PDB file of C-alpha atoms in Angstrom:
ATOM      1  CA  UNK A 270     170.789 -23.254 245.255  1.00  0.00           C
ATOM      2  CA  UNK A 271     171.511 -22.925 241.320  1.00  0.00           C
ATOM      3  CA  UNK A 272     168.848 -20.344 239.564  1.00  0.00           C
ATOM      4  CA  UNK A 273     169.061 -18.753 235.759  1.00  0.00           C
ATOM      5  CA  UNK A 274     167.766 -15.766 234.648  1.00  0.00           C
ATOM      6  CA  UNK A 275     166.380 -14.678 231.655  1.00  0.00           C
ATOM      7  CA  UNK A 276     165.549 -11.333 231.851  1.00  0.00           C
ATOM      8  CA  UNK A 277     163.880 -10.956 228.154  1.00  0.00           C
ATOM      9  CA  UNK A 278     160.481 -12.394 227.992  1.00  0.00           C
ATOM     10  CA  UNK A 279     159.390 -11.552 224.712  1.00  0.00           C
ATOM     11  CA  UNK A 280     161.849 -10.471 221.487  1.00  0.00           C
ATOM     12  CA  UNK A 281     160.906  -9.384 218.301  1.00  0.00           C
ATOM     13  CA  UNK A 282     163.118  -9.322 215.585  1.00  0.00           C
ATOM     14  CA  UNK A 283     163.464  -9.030 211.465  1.00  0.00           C
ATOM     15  CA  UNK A 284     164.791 -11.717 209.534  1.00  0.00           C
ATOM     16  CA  UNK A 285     167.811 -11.188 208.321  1.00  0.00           C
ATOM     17  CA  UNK A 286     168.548  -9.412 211.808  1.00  0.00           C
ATOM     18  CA  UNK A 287     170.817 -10.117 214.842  1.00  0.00           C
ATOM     19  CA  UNK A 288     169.902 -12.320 217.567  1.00  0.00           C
ATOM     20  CA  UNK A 289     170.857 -12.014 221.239  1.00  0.00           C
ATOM     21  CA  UNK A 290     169.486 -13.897 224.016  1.00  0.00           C
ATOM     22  CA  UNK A 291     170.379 -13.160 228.093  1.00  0.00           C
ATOM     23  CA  UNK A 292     171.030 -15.669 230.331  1.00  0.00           C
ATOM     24  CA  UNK A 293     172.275 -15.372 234.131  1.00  0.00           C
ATOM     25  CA  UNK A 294     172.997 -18.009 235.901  1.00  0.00           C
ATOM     26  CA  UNK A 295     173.770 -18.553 239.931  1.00  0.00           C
ATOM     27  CA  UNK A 296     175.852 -22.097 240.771  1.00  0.00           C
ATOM     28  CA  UNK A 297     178.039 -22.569 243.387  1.00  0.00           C
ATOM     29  CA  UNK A 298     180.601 -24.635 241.226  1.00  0.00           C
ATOM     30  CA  UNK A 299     181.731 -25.136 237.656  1.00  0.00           C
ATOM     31  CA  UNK A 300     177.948 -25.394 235.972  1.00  0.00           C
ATOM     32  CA  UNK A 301     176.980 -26.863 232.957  1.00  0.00           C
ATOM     33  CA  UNK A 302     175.258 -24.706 230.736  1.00  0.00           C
ATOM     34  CA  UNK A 303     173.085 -25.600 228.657  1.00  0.00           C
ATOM     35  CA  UNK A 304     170.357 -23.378 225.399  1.00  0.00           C
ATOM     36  CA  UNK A 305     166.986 -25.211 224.302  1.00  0.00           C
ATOM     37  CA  UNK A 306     164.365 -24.195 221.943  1.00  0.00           C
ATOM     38  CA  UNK A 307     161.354 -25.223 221.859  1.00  0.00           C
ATOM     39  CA  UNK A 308     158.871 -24.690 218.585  1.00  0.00           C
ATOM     40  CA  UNK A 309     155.356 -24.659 219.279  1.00  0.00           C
ATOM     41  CA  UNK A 310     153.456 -27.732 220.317  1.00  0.00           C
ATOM     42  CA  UNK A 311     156.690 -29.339 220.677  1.00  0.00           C
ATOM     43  CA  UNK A 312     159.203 -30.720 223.091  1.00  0.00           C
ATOM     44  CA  UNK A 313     162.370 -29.472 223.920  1.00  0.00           C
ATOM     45  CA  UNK A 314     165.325 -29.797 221.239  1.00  0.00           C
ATOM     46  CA  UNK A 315     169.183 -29.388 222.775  1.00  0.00           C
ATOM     47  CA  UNK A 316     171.204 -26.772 220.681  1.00  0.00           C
ATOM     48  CA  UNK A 317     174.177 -26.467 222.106  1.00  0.00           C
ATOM     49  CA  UNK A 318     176.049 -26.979 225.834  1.00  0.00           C
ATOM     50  CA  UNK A 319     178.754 -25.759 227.701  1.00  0.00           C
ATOM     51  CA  UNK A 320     181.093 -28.254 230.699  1.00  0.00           C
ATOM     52  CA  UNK A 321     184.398 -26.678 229.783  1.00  0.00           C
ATOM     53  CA  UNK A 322     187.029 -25.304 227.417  1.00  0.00           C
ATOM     54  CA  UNK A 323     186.524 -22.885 224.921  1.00  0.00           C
ATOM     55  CA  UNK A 324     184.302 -20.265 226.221  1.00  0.00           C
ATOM     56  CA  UNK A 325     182.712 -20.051 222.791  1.00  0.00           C
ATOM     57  CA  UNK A 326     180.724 -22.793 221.837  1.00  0.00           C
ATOM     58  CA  UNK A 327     179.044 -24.003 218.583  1.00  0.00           C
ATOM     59  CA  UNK A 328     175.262 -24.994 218.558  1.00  0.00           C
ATOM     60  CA  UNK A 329     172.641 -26.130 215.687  1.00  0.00           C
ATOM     61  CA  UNK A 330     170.997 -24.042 213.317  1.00  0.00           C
ATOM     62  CA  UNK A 331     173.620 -21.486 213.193  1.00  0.00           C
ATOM     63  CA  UNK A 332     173.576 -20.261 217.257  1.00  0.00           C
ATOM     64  CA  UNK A 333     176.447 -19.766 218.999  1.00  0.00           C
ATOM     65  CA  UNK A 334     176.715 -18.801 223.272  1.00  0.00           C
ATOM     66  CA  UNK A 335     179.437 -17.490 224.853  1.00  0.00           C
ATOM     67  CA  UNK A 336     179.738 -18.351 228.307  1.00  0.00           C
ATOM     68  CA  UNK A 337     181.346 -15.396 230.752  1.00  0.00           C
ATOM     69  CA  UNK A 338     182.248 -16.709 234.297  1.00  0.00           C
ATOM     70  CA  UNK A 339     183.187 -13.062 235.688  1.00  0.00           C
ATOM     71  CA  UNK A 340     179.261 -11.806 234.638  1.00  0.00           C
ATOM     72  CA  UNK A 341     177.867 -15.274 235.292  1.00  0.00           C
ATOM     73  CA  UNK A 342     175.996 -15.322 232.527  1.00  0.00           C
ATOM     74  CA  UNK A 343     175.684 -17.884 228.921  1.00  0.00           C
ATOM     75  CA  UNK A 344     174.090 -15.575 226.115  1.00  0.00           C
ATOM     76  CA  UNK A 345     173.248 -17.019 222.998  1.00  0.00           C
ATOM     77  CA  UNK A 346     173.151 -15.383 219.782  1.00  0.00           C
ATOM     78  CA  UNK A 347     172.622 -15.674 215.789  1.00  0.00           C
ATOM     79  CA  UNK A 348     174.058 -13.521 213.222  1.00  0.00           C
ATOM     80  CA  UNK A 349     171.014 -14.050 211.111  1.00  0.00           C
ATOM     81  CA  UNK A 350     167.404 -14.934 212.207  1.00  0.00           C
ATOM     82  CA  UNK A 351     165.764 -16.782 209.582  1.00  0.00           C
ATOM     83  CA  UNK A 352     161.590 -17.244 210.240  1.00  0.00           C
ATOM     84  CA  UNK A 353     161.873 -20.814 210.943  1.00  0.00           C
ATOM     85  CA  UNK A 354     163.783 -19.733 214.389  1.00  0.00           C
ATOM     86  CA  UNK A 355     160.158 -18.218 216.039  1.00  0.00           C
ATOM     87  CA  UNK A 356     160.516 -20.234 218.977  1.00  0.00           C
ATOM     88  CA  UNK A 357     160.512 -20.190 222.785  1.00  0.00           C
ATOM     89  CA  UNK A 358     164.261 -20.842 224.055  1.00  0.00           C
ATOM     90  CA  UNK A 359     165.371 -21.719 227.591  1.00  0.00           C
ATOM     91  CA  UNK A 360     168.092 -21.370 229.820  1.00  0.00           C
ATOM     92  CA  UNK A 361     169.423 -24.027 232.000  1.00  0.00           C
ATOM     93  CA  UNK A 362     172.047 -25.117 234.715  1.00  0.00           C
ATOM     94  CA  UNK A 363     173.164 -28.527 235.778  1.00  0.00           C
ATOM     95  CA  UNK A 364     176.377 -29.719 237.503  1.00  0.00           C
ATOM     96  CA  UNK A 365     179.074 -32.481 236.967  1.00  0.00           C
ATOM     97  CA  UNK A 366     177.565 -34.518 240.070  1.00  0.00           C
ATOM     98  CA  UNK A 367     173.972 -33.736 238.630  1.00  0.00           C
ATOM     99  CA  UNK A 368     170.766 -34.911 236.940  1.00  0.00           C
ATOM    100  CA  UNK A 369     168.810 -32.211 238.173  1.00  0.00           C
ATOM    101  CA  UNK A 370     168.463 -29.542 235.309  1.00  0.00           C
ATOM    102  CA  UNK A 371     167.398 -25.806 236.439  1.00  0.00           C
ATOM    103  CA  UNK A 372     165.735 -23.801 233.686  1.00  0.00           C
ATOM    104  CA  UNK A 373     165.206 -20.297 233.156  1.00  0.00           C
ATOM    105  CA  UNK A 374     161.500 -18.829 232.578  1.00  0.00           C
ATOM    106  CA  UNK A 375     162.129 -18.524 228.611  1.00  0.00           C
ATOM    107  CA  UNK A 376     162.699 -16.129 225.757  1.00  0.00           C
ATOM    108  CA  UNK A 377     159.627 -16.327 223.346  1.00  0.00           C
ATOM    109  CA  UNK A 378     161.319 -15.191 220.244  1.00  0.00           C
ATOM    110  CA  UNK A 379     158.755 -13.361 217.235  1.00  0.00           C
ATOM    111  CA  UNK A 380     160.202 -13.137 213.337  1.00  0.00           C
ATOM    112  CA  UNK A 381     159.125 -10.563 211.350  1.00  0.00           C
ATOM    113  CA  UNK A 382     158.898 -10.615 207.907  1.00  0.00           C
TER     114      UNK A 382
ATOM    115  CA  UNK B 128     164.506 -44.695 216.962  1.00  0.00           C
ATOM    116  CA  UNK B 129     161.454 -43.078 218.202  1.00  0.00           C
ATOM    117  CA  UNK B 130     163.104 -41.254 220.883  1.00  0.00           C
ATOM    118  CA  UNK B 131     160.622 -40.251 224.330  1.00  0.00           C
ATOM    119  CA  UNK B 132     157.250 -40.510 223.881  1.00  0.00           C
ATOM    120  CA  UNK B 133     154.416 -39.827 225.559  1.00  0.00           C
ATOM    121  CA  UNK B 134     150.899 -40.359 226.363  1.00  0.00           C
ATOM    122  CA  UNK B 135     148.092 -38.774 226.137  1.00  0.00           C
ATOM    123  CA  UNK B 136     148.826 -35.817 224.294  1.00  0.00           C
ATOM    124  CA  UNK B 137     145.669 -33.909 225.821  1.00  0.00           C
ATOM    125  CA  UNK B 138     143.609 -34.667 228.291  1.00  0.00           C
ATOM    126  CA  UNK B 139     140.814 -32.887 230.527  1.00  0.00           C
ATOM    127  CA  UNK B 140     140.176 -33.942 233.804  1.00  0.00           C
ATOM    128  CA  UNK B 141     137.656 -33.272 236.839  1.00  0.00           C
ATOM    129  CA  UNK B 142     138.903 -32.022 240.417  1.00  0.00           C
ATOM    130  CA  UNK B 143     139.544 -35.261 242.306  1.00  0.00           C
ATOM    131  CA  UNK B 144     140.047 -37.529 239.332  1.00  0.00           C
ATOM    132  CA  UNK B 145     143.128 -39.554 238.801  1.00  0.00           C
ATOM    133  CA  UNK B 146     145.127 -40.451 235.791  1.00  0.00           C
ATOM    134  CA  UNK B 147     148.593 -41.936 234.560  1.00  0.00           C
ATOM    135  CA  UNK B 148     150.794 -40.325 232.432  1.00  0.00           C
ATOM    136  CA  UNK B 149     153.177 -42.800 230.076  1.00  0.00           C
ATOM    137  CA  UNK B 150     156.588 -42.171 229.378  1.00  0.00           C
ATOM    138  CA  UNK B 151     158.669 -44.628 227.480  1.00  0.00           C
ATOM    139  CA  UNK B 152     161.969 -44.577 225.824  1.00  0.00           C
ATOM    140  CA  UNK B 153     163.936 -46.625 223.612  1.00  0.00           C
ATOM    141  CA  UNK B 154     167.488 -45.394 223.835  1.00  0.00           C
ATOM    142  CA  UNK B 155     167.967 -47.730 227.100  1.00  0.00           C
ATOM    143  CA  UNK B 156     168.958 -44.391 229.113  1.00  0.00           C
ATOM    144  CA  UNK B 157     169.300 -44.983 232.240  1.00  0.00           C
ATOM    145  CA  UNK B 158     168.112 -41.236 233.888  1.00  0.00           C
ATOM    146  CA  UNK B 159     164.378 -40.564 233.230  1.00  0.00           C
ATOM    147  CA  UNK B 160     162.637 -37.167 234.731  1.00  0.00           C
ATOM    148  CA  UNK B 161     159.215 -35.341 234.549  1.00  0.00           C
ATOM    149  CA  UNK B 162     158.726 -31.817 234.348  1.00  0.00           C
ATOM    150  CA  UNK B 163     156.015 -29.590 234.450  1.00  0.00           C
ATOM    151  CA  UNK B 164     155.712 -26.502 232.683  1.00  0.00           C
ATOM    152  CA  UNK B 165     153.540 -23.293 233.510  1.00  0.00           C
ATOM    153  CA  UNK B 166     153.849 -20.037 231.239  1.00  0.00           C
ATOM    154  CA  UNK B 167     156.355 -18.074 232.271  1.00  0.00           C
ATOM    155  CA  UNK B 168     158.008 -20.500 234.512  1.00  0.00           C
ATOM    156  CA  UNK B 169     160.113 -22.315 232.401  1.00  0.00           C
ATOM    157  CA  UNK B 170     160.358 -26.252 233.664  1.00  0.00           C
ATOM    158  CA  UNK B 171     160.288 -27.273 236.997  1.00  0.00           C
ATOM    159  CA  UNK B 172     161.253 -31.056 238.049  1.00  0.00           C
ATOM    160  CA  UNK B 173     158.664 -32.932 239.279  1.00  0.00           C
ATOM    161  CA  UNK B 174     160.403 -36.878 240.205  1.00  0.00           C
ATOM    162  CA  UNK B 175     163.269 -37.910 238.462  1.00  0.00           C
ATOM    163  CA  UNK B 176     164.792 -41.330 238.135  1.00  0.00           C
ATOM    164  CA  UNK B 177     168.230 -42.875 238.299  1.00  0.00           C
ATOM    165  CA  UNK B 178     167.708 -46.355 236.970  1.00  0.00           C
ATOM    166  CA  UNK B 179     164.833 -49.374 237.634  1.00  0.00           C
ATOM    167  CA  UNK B 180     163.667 -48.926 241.270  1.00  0.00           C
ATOM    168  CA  UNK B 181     164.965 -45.678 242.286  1.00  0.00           C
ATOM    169  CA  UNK B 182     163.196 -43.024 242.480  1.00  0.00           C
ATOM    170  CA  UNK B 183     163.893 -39.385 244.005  1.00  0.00           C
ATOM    171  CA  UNK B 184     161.568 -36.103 244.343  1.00  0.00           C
ATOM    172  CA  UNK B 185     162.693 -33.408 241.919  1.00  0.00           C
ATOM    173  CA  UNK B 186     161.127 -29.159 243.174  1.00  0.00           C
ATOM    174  CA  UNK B 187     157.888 -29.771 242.822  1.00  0.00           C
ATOM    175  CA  UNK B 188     156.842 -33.359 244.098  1.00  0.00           C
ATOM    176  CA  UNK B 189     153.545 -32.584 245.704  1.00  0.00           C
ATOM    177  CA  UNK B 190     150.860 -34.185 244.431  1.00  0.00           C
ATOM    178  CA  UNK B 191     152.313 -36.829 242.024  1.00  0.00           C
ATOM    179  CA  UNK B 192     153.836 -40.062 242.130  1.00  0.00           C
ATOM    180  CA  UNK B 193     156.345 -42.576 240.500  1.00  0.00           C
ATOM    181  CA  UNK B 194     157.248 -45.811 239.632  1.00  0.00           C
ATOM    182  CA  UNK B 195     160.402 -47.279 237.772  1.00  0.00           C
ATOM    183  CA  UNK B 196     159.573 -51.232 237.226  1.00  0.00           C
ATOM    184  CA  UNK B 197     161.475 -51.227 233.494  1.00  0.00           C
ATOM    185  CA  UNK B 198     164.402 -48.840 232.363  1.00  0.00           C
ATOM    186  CA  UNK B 199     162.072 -48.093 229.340  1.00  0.00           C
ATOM    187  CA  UNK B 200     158.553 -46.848 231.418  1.00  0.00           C
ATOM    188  CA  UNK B 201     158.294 -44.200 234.083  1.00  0.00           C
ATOM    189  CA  UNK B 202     154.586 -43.184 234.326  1.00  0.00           C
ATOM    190  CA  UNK B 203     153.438 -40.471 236.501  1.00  0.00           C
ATOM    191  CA  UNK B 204     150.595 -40.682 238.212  1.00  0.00           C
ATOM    192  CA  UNK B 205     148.137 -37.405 239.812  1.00  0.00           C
ATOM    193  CA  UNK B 206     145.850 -39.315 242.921  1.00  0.00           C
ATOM    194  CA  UNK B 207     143.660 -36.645 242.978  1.00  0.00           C
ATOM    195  CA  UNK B 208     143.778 -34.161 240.495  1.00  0.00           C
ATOM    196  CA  UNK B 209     143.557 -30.341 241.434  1.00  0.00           C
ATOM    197  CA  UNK B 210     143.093 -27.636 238.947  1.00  0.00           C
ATOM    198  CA  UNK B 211     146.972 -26.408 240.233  1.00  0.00           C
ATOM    199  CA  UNK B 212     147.860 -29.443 238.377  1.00  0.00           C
ATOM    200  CA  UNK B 213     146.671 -27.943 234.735  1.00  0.00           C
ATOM    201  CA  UNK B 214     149.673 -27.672 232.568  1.00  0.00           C
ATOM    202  CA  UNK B 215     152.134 -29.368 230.114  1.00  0.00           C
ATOM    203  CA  UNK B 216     153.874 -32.339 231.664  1.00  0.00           C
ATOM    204  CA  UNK B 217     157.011 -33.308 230.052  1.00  0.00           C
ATOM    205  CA  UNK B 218     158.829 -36.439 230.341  1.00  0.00           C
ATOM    206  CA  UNK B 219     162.846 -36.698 229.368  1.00  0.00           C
ATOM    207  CA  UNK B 220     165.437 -38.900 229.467  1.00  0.00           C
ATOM    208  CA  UNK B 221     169.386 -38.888 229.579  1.00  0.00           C
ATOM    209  CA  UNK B 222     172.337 -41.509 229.170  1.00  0.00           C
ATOM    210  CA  UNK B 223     173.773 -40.269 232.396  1.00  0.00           C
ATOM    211  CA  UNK B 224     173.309 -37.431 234.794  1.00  0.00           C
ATOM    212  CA  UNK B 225     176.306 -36.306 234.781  1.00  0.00           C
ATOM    213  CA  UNK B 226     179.965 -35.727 232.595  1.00  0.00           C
ATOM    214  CA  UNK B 227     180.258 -34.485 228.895  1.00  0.00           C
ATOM    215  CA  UNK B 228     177.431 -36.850 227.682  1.00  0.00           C
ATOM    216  CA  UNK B 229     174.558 -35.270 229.816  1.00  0.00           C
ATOM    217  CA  UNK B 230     171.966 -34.632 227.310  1.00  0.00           C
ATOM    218  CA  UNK B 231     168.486 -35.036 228.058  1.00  0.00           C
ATOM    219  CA  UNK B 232     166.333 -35.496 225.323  1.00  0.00           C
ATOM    220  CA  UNK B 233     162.098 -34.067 225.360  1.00  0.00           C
ATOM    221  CA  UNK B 234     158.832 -36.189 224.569  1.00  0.00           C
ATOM    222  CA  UNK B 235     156.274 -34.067 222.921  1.00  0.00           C
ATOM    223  CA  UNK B 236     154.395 -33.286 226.061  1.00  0.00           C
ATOM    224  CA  UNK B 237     151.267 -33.892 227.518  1.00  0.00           C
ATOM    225  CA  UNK B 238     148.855 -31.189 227.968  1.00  0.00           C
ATOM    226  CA  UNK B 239     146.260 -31.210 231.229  1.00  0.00           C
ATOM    227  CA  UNK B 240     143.891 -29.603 232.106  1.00  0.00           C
ATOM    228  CA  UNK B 241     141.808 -29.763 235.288  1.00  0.00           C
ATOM    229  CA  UNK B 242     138.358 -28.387 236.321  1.00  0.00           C
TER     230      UNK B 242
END
């Protein structure tokens, strides 16, 4: 059975600052890997995904993840957190044969000023 | 294009009550799904759909039900609502389910709550 974790609940950070989300995943073949945030009150928005190639992919808004088969894990990260990126973010794993999305318990993400 | 949307956006509801809530797309994707999601628990998939008349259970199927009559609509309906069904039901929608195009894309959310 496929599973992510996201061992961070809560991160609080200063803008301006570094970003770096966790993300573990468990999938017993090549997984798609997927980051979504998710502002308050809202749905969830796709910024960026992962089926293959360069380990190092390029998202919206200035995130970037960098999947690591050996550690099993998809972290994302920002060089620079701007205010506007206080959001919940989420995890998830799918497969080529698949519909069926699994998502992590979330990262609520706080901006200080 | 307005994308998923969904209604209502809140709604309060007695134990043993019943109520539909609508999903509709316009991008004429074919895959359609409904989540649920609880704090702390990230999403978990309710039903999910892979075109007009088919239907399939998702994790957490108890308790709900489906229909897919149009590619646009896939309502989800609680029989008899239990106060483990209070929290944020979210429809989405992809072109596939499956391949280098397998986005799905998030209505706003309903939010329920049951007493």
């Amino acid at each position: 059975a496929q599973s992510v974790t996201q061992p961070d609940i809560h991160i609080t950070v200063s803008e301006g600052a570094s970003l770096e989300l966790r993300c573990n995943y468990s999938y017993g073949a090549t997984p798609y890997l997927f980051w979504y945030v998710q502002s308050p009150g809202q749905g969830l928005q796709l910024l960026l995904k992962y089926f293959s190639g360069d380990t190092l992919v390029q998202g919206i808004k200035g995130f970037e993840a960098e999947f690591k088969r050996s550690q099993s894990s998809f972290n994302l990260r920002k060089p620079s957190v701007h205010w506007s990126d206080a959001a919940e973010y989420f995890c998830a794993v799918g497969g080529a044969a698949g519909n069926k999305l699994t998502f992590g318990g979330g990262t609520r993400v706080l901006v200080k000023p | 294009n307005a994308g998923v949307t969904q209604t209502p956006k809140f709604r309060i509801l007695k134990i043993g009550q019943s109520m539909t809530l609508q999903c509709t797309q316009d991008m004429n994707h074919n895959y359609m799904y409904w989540y649920r999601q609880d704090p702390g628990m990230g999403l978990k998939l309710i039903y999910y759909s892979v075109g007009a008349g088919i239907t399939d259970k998702g994790e957490v199927p108890n308790g709900y039900n489906v229909s897919r009559s149009t590619t646009e609509d896939f309502p989800l309906r609680l029989e008899l609502a239990a106060p483990s069904q209070t929290s944020v039901y979210f429809c989405a929608s992809s072109e596939t389910g499956g391949g280098s195009s397998y986005e799905q894309y998030f209505g706003p959310g309903t939010r329920l709550t049951v007493t």
